[in-house]
Coordinates of C-alpha atoms in Angstrom, one line a residue:
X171 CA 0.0 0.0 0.0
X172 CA 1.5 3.6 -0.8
X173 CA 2.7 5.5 1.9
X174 CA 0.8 9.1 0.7
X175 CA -3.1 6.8 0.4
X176 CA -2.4 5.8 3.7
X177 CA -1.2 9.1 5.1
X178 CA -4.3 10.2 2.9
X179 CA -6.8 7.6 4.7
X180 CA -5.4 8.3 8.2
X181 CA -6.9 12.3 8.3
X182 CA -10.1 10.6 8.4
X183 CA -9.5 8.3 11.0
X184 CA -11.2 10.1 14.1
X185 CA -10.2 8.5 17.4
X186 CA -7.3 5.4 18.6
X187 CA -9.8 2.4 17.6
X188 CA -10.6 3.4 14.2
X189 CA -6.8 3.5 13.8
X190 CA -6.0 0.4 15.7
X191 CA -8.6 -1.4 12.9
X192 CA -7.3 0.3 10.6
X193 CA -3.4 -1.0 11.3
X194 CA -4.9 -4.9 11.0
X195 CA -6.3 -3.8 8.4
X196 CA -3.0 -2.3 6.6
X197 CA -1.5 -5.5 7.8
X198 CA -3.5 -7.8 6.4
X199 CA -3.1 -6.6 3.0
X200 CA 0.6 -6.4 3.2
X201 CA 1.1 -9.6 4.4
X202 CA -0.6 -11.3 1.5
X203 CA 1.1 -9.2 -0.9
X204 CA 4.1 -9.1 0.5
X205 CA 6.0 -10.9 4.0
X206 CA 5.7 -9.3 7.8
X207 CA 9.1 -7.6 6.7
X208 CA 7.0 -5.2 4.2
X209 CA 4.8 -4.5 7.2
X210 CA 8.1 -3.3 9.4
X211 CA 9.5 -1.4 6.7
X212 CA 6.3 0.4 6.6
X213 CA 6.3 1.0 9.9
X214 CA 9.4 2.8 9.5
X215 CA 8.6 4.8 6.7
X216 CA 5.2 5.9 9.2
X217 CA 7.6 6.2 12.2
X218 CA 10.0 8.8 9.9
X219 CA 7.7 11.1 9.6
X220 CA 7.5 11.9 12.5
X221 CA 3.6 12.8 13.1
X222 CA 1.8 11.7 16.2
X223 CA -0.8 10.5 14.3
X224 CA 1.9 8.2 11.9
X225 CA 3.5 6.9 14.5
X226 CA 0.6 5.9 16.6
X227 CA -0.2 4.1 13.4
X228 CA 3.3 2.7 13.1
X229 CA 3.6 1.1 16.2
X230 CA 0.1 -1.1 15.9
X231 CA 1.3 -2.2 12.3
X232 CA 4.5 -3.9 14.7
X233 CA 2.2 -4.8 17.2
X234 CA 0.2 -6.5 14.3
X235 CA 3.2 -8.6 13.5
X236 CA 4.7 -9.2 17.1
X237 CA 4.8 -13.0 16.6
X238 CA 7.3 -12.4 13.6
X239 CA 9.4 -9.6 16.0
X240 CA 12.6 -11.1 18.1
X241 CA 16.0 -10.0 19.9
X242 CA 17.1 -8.5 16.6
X243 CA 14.3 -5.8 16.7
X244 CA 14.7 -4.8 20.4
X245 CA 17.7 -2.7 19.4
X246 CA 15.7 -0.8 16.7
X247 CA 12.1 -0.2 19.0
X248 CA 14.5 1.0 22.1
X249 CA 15.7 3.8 19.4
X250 CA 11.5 4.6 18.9
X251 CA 11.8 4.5 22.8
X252 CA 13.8 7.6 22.8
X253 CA 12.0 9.2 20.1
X254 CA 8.4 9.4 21.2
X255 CA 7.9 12.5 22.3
X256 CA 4.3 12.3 24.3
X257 CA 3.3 9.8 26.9
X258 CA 0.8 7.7 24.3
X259 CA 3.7 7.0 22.4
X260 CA 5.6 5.8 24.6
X261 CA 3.3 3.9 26.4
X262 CA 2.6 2.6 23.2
X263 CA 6.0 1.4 22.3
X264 CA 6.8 -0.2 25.8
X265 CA 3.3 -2.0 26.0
X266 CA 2.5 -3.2 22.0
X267 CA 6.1 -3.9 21.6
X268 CA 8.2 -4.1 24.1
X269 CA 5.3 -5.5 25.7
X270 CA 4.9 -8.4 22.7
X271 CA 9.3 -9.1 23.1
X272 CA 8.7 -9.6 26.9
X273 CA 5.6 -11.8 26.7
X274 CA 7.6 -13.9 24.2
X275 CA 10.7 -14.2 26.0
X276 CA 10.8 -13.9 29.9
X277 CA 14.0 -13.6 30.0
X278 CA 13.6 -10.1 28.6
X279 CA 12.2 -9.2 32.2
X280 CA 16.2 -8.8 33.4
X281 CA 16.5 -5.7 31.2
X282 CA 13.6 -3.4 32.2
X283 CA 15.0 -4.5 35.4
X284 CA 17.6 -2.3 35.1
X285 CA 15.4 0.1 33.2
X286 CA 13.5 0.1 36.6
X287 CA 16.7 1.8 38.3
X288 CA 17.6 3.9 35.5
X289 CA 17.4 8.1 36.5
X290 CA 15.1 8.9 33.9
X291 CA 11.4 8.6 35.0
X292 CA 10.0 7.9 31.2
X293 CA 12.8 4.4 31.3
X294 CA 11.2 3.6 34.5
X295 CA 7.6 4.0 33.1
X296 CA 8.6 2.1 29.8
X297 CA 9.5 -0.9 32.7
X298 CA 6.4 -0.9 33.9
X299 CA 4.4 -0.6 30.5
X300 CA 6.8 -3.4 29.2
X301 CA 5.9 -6.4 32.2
X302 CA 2.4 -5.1 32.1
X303 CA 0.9 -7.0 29.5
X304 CA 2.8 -10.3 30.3
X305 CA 1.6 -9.5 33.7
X306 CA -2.1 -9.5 32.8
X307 CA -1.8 -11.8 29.7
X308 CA -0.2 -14.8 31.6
X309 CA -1.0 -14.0 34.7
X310 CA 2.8 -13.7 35.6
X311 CA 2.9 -11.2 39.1
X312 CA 6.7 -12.4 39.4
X313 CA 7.9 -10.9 36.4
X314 CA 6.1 -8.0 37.9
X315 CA 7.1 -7.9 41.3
X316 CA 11.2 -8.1 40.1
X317 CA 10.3 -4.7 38.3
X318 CA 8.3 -3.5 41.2
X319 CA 11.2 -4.0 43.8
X320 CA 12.9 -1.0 42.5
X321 CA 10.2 1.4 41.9
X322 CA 7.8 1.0 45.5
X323 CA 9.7 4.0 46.4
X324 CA 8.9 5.8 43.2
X325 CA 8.1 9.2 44.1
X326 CA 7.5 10.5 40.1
X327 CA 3.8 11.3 39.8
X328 CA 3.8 9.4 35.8
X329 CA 5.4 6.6 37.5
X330 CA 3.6 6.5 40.1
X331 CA 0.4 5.9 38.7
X332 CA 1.4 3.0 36.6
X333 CA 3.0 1.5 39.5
X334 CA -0.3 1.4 41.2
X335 CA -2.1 0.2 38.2
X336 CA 0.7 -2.8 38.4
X337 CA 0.4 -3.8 41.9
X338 CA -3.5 -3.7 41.3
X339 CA -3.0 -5.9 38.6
X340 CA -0.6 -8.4 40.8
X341 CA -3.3 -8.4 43.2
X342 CA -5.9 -9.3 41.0
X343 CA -3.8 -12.5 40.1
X344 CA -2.4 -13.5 43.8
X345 CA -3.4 -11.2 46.7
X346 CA -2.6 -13.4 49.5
X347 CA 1.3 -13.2 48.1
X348 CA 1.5 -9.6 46.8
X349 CA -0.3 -8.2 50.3
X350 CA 3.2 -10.3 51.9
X351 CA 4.9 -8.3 49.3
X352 CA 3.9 -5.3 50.3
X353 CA 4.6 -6.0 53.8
X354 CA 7.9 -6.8 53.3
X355 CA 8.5 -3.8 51.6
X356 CA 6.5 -1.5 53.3
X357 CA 9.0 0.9 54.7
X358 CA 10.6 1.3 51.6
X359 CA 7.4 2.1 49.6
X360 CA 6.7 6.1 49.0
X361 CA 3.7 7.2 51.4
X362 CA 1.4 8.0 48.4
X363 CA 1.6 4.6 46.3
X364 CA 1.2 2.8 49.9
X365 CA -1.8 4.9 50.9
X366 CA -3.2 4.3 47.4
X367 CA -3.4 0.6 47.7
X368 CA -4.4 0.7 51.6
X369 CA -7.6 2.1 50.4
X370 CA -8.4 0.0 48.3
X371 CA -7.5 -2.8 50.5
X372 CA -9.9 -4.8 53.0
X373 CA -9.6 -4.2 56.9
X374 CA -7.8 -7.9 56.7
X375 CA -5.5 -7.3 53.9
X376 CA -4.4 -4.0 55.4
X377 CA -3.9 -5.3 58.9
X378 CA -1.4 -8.1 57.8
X379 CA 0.8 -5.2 55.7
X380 CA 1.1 -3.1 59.0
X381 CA 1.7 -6.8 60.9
X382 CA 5.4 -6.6 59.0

């Protein structure tokens, strides 16, 4: 598909669904003319341009081909990474494919480890965005909880929020070990993410975090 119909079609697409669909769709097409390669490279072409709106298409054409993406492509989508330059990008690009690498290959889970430690708040949000989907796709809380070691203390307001949206998550999957967790860690943890998850907490649960 030309890169100027699509650039054409996308000014009509009105909100992130509609875009989404129309990604698969793009996808679709290219694959059967073409290979999952001729999808990347048109994600490339997309990401060049450097438009929100192309690059927010860009990163669902990957996501559309994230069982053809390996350790070869991590290099290339940390360089998007630094690129993005608004918070739906970036999410974006750590959840779709970052996201897709980590869910494929656990082992993944030691580098946004150390992204988890790194100075800059937006590599310690891209952590968090990365393990999420393996966290809530294969119910895996302890890929979560070796990311979530570093960041209880989080005091970044971005980061913050998607560390509580994590530990939510971990407790959806196993809240008899992730209230332990938190009591364990509960010194260390910053005041607002702990009061956060208190409240949301029964009487019980909260009791046995202040018991540590």
């Amino acid at each position: 598909m030309e890169i100027e119909k699509i650039r054409k079609d996308l000014k009509a697409k009105k909100n992130e669904d509609t875009v989404i669909r129309y990604a698969k769709k793009i996808s679709r097409s290219t694959q059967q003319e073409d290979s999952p390669e001729a999808v990347l490279t048109l994600a490339q072409k997309l990401w060049g341009g450097e438009n929100e709106e192309e690059r927010f298409l860009a990163i669902h054409l990957v996501a559309s081909i994230d069982r053809h993406l390996d350790a070869t492509h991590w290099k290339q989508f940390r360089e998007w990474l630094t690129e993005a330059e608004s918070e739906l990008l970036r999410d974006g690009v750590s959840s779709r494919i970052f996201g897709s690498l980590v869910m494929e290959d656990r082992s993944w889970v030691r580098v946004l480890c150390h992204w988890a430690q790194a100075e800059d708040p937006l590599e310690r949000r891209a952590a968090v965005m990365a393990v999420f989907p393996r966290t809530r796709q294969m119910s895996d809380h302890e890929a979560a909880l070796s990311i979530l070691e570093s960041l209880l203390g989080e005091s970044h307001e971005a980061v913050q929020g998607s560390v509580i949206r994590l530990i939510e998550e971990c407790l959806d999957i196993n809240r008899g070990e992730m209230v332990e967790f938190l009591g364990k860690w509960r010194s260390r943890t910053d005041p607002v993410i702990l009061k956060t998850i208190l409240e949301r907490l029964s009487p019980e649960d909260q009791e046995r975090i202040h018991q540590f």
